[in-house]
Coordinates of C-alpha atoms and ligand atoms in Angstrom, one line a residue:
X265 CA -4.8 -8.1 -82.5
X266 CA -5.0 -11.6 -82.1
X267 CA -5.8 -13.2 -78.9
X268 CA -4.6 -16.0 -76.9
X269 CA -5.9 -17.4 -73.7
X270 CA -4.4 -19.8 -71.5
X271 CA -5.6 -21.0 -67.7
X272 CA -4.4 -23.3 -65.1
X273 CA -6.4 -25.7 -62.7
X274 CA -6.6 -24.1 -59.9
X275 CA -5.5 -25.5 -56.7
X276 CA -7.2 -27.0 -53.3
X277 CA -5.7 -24.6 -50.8
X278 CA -5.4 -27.6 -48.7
X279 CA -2.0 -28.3 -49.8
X280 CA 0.9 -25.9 -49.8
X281 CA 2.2 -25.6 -54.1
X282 CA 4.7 -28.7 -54.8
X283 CA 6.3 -29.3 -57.7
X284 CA 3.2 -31.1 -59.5
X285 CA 1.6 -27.6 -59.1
X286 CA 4.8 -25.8 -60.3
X287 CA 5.1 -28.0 -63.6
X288 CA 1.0 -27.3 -64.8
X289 CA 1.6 -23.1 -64.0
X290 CA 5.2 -23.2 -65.8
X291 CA 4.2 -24.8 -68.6
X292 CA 1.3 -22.2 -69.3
X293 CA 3.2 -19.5 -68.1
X294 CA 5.8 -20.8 -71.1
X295 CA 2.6 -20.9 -73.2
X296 CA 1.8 -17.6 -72.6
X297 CA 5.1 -15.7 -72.9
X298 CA 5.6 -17.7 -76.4
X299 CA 1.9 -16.0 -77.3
X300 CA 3.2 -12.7 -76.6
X301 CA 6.9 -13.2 -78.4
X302 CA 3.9 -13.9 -81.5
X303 CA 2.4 -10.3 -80.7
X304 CA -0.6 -12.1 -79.7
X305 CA -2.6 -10.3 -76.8
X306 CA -2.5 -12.7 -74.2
X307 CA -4.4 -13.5 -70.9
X308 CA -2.9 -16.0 -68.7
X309 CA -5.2 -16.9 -65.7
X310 CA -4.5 -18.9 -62.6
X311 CA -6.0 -19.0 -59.2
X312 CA -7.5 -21.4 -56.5
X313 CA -10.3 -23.4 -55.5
X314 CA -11.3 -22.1 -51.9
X315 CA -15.1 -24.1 -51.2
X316 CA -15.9 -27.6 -50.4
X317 CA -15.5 -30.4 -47.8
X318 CA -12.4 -31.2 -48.0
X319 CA -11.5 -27.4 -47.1
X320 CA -13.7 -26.6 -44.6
X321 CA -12.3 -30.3 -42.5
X322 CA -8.6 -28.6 -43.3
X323 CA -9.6 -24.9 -41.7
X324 CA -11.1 -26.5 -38.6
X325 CA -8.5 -29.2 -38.1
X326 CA -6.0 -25.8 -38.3
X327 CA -8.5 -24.5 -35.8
X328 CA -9.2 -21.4 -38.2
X329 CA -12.3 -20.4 -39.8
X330 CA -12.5 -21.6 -43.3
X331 CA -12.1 -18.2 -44.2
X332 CA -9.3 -17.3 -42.8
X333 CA -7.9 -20.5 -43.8
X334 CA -8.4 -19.9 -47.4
X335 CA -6.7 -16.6 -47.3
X336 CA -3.4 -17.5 -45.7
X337 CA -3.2 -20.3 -47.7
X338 CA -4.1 -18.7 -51.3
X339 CA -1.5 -16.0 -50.0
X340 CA 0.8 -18.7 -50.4
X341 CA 0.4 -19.2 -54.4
X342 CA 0.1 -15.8 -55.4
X343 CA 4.0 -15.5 -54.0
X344 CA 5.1 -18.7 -54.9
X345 CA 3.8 -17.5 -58.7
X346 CA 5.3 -14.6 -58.0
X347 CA 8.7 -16.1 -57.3
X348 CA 9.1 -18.4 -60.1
X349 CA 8.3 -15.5 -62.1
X350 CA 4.9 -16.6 -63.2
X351 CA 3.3 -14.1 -65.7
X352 CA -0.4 -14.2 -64.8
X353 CA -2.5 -11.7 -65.8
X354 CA -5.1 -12.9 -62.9
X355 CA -5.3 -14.5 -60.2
X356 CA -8.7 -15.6 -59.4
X357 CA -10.4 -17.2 -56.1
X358 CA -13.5 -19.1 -56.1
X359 CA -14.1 -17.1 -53.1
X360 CA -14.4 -13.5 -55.1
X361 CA -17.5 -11.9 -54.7
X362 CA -18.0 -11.7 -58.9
X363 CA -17.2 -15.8 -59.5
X364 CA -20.1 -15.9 -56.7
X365 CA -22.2 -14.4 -58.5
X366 CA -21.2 -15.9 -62.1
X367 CA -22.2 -19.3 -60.6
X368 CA -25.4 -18.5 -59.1
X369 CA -26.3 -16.9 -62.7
X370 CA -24.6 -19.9 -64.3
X371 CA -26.7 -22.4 -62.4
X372 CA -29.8 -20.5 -63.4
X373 CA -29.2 -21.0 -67.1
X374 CA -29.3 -24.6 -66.7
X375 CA -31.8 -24.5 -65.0
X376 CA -34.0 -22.4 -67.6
X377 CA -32.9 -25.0 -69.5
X378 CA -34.0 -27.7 -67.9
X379 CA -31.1 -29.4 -67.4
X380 CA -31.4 -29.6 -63.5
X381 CA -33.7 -31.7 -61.3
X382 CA -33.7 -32.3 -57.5
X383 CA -33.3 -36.4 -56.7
X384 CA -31.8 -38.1 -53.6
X385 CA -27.7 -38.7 -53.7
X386 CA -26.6 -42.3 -52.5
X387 CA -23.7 -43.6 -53.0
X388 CA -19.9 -42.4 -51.9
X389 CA -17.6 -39.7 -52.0
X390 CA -13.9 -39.0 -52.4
X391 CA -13.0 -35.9 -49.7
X392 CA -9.4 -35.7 -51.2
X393 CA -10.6 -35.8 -54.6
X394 CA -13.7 -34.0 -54.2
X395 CA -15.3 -36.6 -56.2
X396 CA -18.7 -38.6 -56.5
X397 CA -18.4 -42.5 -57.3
X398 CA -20.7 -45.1 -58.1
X399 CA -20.6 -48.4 -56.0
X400 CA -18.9 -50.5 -58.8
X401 CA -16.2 -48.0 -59.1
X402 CA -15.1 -48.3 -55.4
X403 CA -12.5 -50.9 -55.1
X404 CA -12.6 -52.6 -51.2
X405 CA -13.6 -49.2 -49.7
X406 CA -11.3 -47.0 -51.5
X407 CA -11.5 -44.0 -54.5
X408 CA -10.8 -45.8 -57.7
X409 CA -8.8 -42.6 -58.6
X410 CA -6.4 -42.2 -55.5
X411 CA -6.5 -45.3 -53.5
X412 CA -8.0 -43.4 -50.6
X413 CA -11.2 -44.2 -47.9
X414 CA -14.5 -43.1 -49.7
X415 CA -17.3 -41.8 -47.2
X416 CA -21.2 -43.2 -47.5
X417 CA -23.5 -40.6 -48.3
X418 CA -27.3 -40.0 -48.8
X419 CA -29.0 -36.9 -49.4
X420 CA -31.2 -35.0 -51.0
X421 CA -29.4 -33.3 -53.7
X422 CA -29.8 -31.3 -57.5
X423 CA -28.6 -33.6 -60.5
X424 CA -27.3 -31.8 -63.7
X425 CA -28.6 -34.2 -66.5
X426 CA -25.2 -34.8 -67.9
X427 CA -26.1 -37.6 -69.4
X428 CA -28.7 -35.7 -72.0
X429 CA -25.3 -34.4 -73.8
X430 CA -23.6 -37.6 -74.3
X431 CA -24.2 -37.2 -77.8
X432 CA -23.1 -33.7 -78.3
X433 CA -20.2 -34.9 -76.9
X434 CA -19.3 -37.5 -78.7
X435 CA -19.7 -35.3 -81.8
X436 CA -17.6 -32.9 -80.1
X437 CA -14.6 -36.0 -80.4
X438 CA -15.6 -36.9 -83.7
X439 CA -15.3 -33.8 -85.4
X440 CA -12.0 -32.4 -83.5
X441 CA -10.0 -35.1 -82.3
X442 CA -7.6 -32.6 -81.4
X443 CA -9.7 -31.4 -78.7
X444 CA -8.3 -33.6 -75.8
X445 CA -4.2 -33.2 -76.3
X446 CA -2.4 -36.6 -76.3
X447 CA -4.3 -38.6 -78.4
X448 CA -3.9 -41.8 -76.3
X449 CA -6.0 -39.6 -73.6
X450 CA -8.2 -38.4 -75.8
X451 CA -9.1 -42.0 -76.4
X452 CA -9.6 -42.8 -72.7
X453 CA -12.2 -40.1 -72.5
X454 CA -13.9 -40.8 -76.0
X455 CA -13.9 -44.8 -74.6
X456 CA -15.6 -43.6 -71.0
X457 CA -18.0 -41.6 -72.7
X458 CA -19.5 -44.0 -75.2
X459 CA -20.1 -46.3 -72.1
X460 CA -22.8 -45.3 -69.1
X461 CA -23.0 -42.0 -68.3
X462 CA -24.5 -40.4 -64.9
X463 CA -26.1 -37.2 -64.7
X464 CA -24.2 -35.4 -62.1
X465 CA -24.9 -34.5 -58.6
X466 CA -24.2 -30.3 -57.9
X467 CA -25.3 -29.7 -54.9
X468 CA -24.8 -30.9 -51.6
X469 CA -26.6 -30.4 -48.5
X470 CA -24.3 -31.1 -45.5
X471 CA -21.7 -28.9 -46.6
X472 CA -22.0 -25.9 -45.9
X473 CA -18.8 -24.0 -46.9
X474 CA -19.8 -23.8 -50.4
X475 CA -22.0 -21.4 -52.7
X476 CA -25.5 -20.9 -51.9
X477 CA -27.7 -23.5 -54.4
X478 CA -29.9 -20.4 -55.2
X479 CA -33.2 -22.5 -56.2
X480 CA -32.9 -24.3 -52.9
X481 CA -31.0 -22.8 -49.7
X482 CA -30.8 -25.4 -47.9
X483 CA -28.1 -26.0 -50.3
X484 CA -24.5 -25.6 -51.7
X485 CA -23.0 -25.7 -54.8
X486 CA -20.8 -28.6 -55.5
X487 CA -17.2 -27.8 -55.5
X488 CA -16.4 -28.8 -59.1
X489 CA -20.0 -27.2 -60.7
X490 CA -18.2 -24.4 -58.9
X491 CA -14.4 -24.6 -60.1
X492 CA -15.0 -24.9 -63.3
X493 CA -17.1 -21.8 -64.0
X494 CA -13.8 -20.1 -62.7
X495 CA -12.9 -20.2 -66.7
X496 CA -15.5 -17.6 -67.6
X497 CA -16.3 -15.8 -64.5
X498 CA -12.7 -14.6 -64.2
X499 CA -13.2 -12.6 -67.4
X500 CA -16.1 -11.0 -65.9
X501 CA -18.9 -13.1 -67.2
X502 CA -21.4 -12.8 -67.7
X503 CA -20.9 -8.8 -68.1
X504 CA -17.8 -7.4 -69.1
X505 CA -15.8 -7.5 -72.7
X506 CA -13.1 -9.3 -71.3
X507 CA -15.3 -12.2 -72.2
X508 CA -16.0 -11.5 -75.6
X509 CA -12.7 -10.8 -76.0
X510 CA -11.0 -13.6 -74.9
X511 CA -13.2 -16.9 -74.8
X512 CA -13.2 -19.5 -76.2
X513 CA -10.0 -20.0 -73.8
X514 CA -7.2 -21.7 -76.2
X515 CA -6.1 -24.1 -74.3
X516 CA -6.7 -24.9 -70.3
X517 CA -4.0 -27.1 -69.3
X518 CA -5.1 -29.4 -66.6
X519 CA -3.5 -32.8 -65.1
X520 CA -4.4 -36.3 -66.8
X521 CA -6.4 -37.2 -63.3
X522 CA -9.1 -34.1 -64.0
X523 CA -9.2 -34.6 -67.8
X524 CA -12.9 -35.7 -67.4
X525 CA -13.9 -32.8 -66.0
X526 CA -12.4 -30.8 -68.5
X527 CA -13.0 -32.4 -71.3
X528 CA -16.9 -34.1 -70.8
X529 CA -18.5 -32.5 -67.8
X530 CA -16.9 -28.4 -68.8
X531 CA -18.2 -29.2 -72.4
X532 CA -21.9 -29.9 -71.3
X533 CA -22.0 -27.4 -69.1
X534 CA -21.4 -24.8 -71.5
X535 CA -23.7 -26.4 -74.3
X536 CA -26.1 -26.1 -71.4
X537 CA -25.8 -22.5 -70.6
X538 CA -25.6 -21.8 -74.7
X539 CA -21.6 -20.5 -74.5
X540 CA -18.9 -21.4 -76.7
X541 CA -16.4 -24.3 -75.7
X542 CA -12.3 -24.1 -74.9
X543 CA -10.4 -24.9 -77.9
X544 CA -7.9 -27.3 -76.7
X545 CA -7.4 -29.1 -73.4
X546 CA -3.9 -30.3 -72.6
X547 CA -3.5 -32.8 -69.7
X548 CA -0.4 -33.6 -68.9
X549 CA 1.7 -35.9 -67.1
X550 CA 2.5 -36.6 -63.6
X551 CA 5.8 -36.2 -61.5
X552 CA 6.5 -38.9 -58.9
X553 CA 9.0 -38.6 -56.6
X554 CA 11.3 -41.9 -56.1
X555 CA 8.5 -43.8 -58.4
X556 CA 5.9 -42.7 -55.5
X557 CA 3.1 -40.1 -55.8
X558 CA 3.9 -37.3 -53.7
X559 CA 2.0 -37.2 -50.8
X560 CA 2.0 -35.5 -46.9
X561 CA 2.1 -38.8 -45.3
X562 CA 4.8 -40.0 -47.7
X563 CA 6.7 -37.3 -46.5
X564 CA 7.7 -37.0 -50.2
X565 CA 6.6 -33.7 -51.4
X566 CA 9.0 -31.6 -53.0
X567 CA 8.5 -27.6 -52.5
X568 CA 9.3 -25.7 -55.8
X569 CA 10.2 -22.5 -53.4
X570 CA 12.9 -24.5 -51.4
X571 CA 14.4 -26.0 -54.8
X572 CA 14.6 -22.9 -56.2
X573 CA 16.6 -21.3 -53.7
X574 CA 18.7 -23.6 -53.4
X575 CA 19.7 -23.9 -56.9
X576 CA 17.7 -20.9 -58.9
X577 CA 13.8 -20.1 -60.8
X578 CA 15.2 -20.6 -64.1
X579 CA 17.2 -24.0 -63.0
X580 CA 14.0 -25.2 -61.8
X581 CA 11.8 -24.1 -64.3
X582 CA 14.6 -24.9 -67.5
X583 CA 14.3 -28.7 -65.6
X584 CA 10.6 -29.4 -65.2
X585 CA 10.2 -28.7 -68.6
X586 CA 13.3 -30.2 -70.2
X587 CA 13.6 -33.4 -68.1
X588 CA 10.6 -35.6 -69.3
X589 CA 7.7 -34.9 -72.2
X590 CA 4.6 -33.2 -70.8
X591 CA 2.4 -35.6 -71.6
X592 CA 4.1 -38.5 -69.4
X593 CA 5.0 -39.3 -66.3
X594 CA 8.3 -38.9 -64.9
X595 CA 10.7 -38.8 -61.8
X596 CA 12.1 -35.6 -59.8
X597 CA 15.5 -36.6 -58.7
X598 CA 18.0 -33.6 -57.3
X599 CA 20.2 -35.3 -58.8
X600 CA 19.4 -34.9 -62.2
X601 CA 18.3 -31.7 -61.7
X602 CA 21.9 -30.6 -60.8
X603 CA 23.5 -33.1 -63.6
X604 CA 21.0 -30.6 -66.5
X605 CA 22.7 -27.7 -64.7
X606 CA 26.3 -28.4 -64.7
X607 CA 26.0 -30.5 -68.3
X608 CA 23.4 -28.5 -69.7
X609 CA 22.2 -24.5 -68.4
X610 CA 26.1 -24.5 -67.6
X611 CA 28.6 -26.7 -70.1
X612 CA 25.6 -25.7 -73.5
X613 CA 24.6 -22.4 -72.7
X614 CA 26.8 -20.6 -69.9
X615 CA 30.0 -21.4 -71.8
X616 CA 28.5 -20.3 -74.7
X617 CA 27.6 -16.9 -73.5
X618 CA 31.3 -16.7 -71.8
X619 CA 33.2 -17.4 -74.2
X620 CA 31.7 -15.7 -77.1
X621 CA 31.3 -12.2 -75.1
X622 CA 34.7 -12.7 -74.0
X623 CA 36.2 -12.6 -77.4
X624 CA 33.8 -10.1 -78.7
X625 CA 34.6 -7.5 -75.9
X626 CA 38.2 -7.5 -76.8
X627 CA 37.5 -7.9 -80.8
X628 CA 38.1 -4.3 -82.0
X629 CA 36.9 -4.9 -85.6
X630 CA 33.8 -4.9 -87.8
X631 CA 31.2 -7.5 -86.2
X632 CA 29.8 -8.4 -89.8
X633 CA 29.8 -11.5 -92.3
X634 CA 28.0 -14.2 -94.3
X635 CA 25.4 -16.6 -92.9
X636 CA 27.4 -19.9 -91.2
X637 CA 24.8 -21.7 -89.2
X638 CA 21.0 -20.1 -90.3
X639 CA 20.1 -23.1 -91.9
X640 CA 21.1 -24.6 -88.2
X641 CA 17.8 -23.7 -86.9
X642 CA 14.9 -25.0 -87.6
X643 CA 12.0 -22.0 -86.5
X644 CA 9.4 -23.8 -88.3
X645 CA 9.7 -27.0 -86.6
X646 CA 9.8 -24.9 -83.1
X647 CA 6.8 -23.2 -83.9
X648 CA 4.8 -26.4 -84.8
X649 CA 5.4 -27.6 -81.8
X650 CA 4.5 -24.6 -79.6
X651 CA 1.4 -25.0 -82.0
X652 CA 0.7 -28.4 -80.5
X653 CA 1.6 -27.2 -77.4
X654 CA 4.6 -29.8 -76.9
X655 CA 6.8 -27.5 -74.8
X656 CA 9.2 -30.2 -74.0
X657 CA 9.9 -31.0 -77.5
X658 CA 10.0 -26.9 -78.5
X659 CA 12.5 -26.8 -75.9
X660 CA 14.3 -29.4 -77.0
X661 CA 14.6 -28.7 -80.6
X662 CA 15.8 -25.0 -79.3
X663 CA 18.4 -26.8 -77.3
X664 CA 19.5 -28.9 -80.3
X665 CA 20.3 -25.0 -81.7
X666 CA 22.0 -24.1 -78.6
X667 CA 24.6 -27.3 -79.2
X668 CA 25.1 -26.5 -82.7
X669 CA 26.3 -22.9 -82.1
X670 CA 28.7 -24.5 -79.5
X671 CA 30.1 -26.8 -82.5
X672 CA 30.5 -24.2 -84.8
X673 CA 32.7 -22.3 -82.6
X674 CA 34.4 -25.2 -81.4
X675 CA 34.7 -26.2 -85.6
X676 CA 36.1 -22.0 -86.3
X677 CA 38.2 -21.7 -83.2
X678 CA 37.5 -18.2 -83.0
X679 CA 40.4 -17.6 -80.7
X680 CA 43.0 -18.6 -83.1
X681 CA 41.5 -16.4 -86.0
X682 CA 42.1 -12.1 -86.3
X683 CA 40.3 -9.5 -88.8
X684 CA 37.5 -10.2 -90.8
X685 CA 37.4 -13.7 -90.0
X686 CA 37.4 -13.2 -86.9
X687 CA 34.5 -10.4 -87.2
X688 CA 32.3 -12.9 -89.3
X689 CA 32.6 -15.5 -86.9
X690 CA 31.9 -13.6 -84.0
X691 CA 28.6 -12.0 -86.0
X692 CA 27.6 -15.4 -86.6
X693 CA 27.9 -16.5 -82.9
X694 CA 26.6 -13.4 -81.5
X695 CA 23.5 -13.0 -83.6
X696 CA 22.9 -17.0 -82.4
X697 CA 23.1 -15.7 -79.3
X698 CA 20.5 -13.1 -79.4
X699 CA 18.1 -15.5 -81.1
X700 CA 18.8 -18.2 -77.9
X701 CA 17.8 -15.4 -75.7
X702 CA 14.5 -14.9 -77.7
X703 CA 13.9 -18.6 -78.0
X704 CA 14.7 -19.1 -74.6
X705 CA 12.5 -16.2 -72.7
X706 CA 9.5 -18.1 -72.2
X707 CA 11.5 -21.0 -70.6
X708 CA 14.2 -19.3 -68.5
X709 CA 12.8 -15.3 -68.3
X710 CA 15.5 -13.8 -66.4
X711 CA 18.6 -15.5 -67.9
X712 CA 17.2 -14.6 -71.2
X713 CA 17.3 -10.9 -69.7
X714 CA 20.6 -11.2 -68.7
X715 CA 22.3 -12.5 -71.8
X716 CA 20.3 -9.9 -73.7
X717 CA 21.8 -7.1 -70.8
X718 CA 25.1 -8.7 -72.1
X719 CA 24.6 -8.5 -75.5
X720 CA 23.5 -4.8 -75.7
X721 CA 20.3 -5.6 -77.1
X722 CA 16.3 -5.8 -75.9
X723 CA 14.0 -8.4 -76.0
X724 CA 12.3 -8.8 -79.6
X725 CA 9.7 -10.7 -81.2
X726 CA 9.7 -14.1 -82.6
X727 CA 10.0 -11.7 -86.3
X728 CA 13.0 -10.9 -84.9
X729 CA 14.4 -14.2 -85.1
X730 CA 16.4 -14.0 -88.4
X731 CA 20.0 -13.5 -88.8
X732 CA 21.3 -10.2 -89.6
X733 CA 24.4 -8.0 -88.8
X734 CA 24.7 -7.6 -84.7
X735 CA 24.3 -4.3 -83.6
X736 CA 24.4 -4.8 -79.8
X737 CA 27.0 -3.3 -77.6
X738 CA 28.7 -6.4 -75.6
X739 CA 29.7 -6.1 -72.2
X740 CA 30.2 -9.2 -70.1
X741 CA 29.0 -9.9 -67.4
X742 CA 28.8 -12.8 -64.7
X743 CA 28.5 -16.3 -65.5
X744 CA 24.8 -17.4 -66.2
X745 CA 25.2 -20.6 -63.5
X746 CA 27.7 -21.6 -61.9
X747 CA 28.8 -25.4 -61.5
X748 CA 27.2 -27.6 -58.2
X749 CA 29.2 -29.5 -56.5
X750 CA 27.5 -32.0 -54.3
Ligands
LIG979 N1 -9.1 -27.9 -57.6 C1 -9.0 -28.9 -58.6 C2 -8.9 -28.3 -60.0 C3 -10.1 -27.5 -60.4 S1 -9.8 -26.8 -62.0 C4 -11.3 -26.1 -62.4 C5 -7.8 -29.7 -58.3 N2 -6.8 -29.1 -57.6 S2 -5.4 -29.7 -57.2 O1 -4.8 -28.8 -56.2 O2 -5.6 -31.1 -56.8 O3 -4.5 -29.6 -58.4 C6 -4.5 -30.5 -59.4 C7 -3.6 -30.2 -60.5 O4 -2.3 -29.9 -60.0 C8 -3.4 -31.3 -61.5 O5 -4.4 -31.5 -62.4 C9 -2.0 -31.0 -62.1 O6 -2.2 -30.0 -63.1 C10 -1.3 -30.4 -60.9 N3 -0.6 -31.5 -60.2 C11 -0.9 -31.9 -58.9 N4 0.0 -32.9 -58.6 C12 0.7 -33.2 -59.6 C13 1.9 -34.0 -59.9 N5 2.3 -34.8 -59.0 N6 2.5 -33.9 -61.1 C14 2.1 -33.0 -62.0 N7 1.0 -32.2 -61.8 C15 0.3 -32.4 -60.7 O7 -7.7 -30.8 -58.8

């Protein structure tokens, strides 16, 4: 069988999930229920990243140990996944006992290798981005990357010797210019890493919340040496089969402000230790809310948990992906979150479903007939684009179906027509239907479910998407959404 393997960064427990968090884990979790529709045997991973400064200054500020901080708080994802009906086959925490023990084993690779050698850090440091930077990259006291204060610091401290690989790694973009997904940030990385390249400092001595540097004890691992091994160790690396079964991962889908890490300091950690590198890594785009990055003191961050309740998972979810391409940046507005709702989930789809079952329940006839709108759907542009990981534009192009369906039963006028019109039209519309609800399922899970509950039929594969003669058994039920008012 073949396999598929998707992860998410995963998150600083510092912060509580927002909808910047939300967007990266739906649009894997899309990824990997479109892998399984394939048949593909899938493993979906998220998780958190529990160790470093920036933690262990939010656990005592919360006058907790960092411990117990990290537990509440990585509590928190696992049911906020849970909730927007995440399908993750893991959920891993750099705090497990086996990632422990995959770093320290990690670490000695490169080592044996000679890629690591002890030196003196000076220079500053980004708490907030858990981040080292070089004194021309500071800009009047601030992180180049987030506009925030950078901290001074010297110490002794293990360098990986990064730098050694630059040319491995610019064969790596040479030879698959795929591997960075957009090509215009693909370009950004290939143009930093023909240009100086520092070996990287992985240890640091004054923290202490961190994993033990096992060649020296007087140190810890740096928190992103440490993150990224996450990959790997979660599949029980370097024992188990999981691992042999699953990497190279497919595709880790990461934000455009941690491509780098991804894409040039992942890579040369894995030629180091000898292992195989991910396939593909998508970095998407940001969401700003009101043009403004979301941020505590901004008081602008948007909880994915609160929308949701307020308006539903799937209306949430069916938005972030539908509103703006992954690759971009674009703006959360309530607004036009409830404008796709009413114009979209409910005038496209939820009338669709209503008014097609409605006249099939009380049709007593044969539901069969010719083809009328096959040639309406384009499945091998839809999975091209899954294949290129564009979820936006998949869903769009599925979307682009959903409308036509509407138009052909607007064109028939299925309520004016009897008999065996009647019965093709209604095969036509329903089998449409029960395609949607396939398309659909890795987008908006549960209303997928609950058209299919209507329709009399189960969930099938993406083989399954071919019309045929319906053999459901209708029964409607309630509407799919129901119109806002604000
Ligand atoms: N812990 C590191 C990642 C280590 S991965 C080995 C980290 N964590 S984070 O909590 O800051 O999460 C960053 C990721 O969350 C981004 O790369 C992105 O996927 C997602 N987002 C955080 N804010 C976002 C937006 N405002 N918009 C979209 N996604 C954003 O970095």
């Amino acid at each position: 069988m073949e396999k598929f393997y998707v992860t998410t960064p995963i998150y600083y427990v510092t912060a509580k999930p927002h909808i910047g968090h939300a967007f990266a884990t739906i649009v894997a979790d899309v990824l990997a229920r479109w892998n399984r529709l394939l048949g593909k045997d899938v493993f979906f991973l998220v998780g958190t990243d529990e160790h470093g400064t920036k933690i262990e200054k939010a656990a005592r500020e919360a006058g907790k140990t960092p411990k117990e901080f990290v537990d509440e708080v990585a509590n928190t994802y696992i049911e906020a996944w849970r909730t927007l009906n995440i399908s993750f086959d893991k959920f891993i925490r750099t705090t497990d006992e086996e990632h422990e023990k995959a770093v320290s084993e990690f670490t000695r690779l490169v080592w044996d290798n000679k890629d690591i050698y002890k030196g003196v850090y000076e220079g500053w440091y980004c708490v907030p981005d858990e981040t080292f930077i070089a004194d021309f990259e500071v800009k009047e006291g601030k992180c180049p990357e987030c506009g925030r204060d950078v901290q001074r610091i010297k110490e002794d401290a293990y360098f990986f010797a990064l730098s050694s690989y630059k040319e491995d790694l610019l064969k790596i973009f040479d030879e698959n210019p795929e591997f960075v997904k957009p090509a215009a940030r693909s370009n950004e990385i290939l143009n930093r890493l023909k240009g100086e390249i520092r070996d990287l400092d992985i240890t640091r001595k004054s923290v202490k919340w961190g994993i033990p540097f096992q060649l020296d004890k007087e140190q810890t691992v740096y928190v992103w040496f440490d993150a990224l091994i996450n990959y790997i160790s979660a599949l029980g690396w370097p024992n188990e089969s999981k691992f042999t079964e699953f990497w190279p991962a497919d595709v880790h889908v990461v934000g455009k402000e941690i491509t780098w890490f991804h894409a040039a300091i992942w890579p040369a950690m894995l030629l180091s230790a000898d292992i195989d590198l991910p396939k593909t890594i998508l970095s998407h785009g940001w969401w700003t809310v009101d043009g403004k990055k979301m941020s505590k003191s901004l008081g602008n961050v948007v909880n994915p948990i609160e929308i949701s309740k307020k308006y539903s998972v799937d209306a949430l979810r069916y938005f972030l992906i539908k509103e703006k391409s992954i690759w971009e940046d674009g703006d959360f507005s309530e607004k036009e979150l409830v404008s796709r709702i009413n114009g979209e989930l409910l005038a496209d789809l939820g009338n669709l479903v209503a008014r097609t079952l409605t006249l099939a329940e009380k049709f007593k006839g044969k539901i069969e007939g010719k083809q009328e709108i096959e040639d309406k759907l384009n499945m091998n542009k839809i999975k091209e684009l899954f294949e290129s990981y564009d979820v936006n534009s998949a869903l769009n192009e599925i979307w682009t179906f959903v409308r036509s369906v509407n138009k052909y039963i607007n064109d028939t006028e299925p309520w004016k027509l009897t008999g065996a019109r009647l019965g093709a039209v209604l095969n036509n519309s329903l089998e449409a239907l029960r395609i949607i609800s396939i398309l659909l399922s890795p987008f908006i899970p549960s209303t997928s479910d609950s058209i299919q509950t209507q329709l009399g039929i189960k969930l099938g594969s993406i083989d399954d998407c071919k019309f045929g003669t319906f053999n459901g058994k209708v029964k409607r039920g309630t509407n799919l959404f129901n119109k806002i008012t604000v």
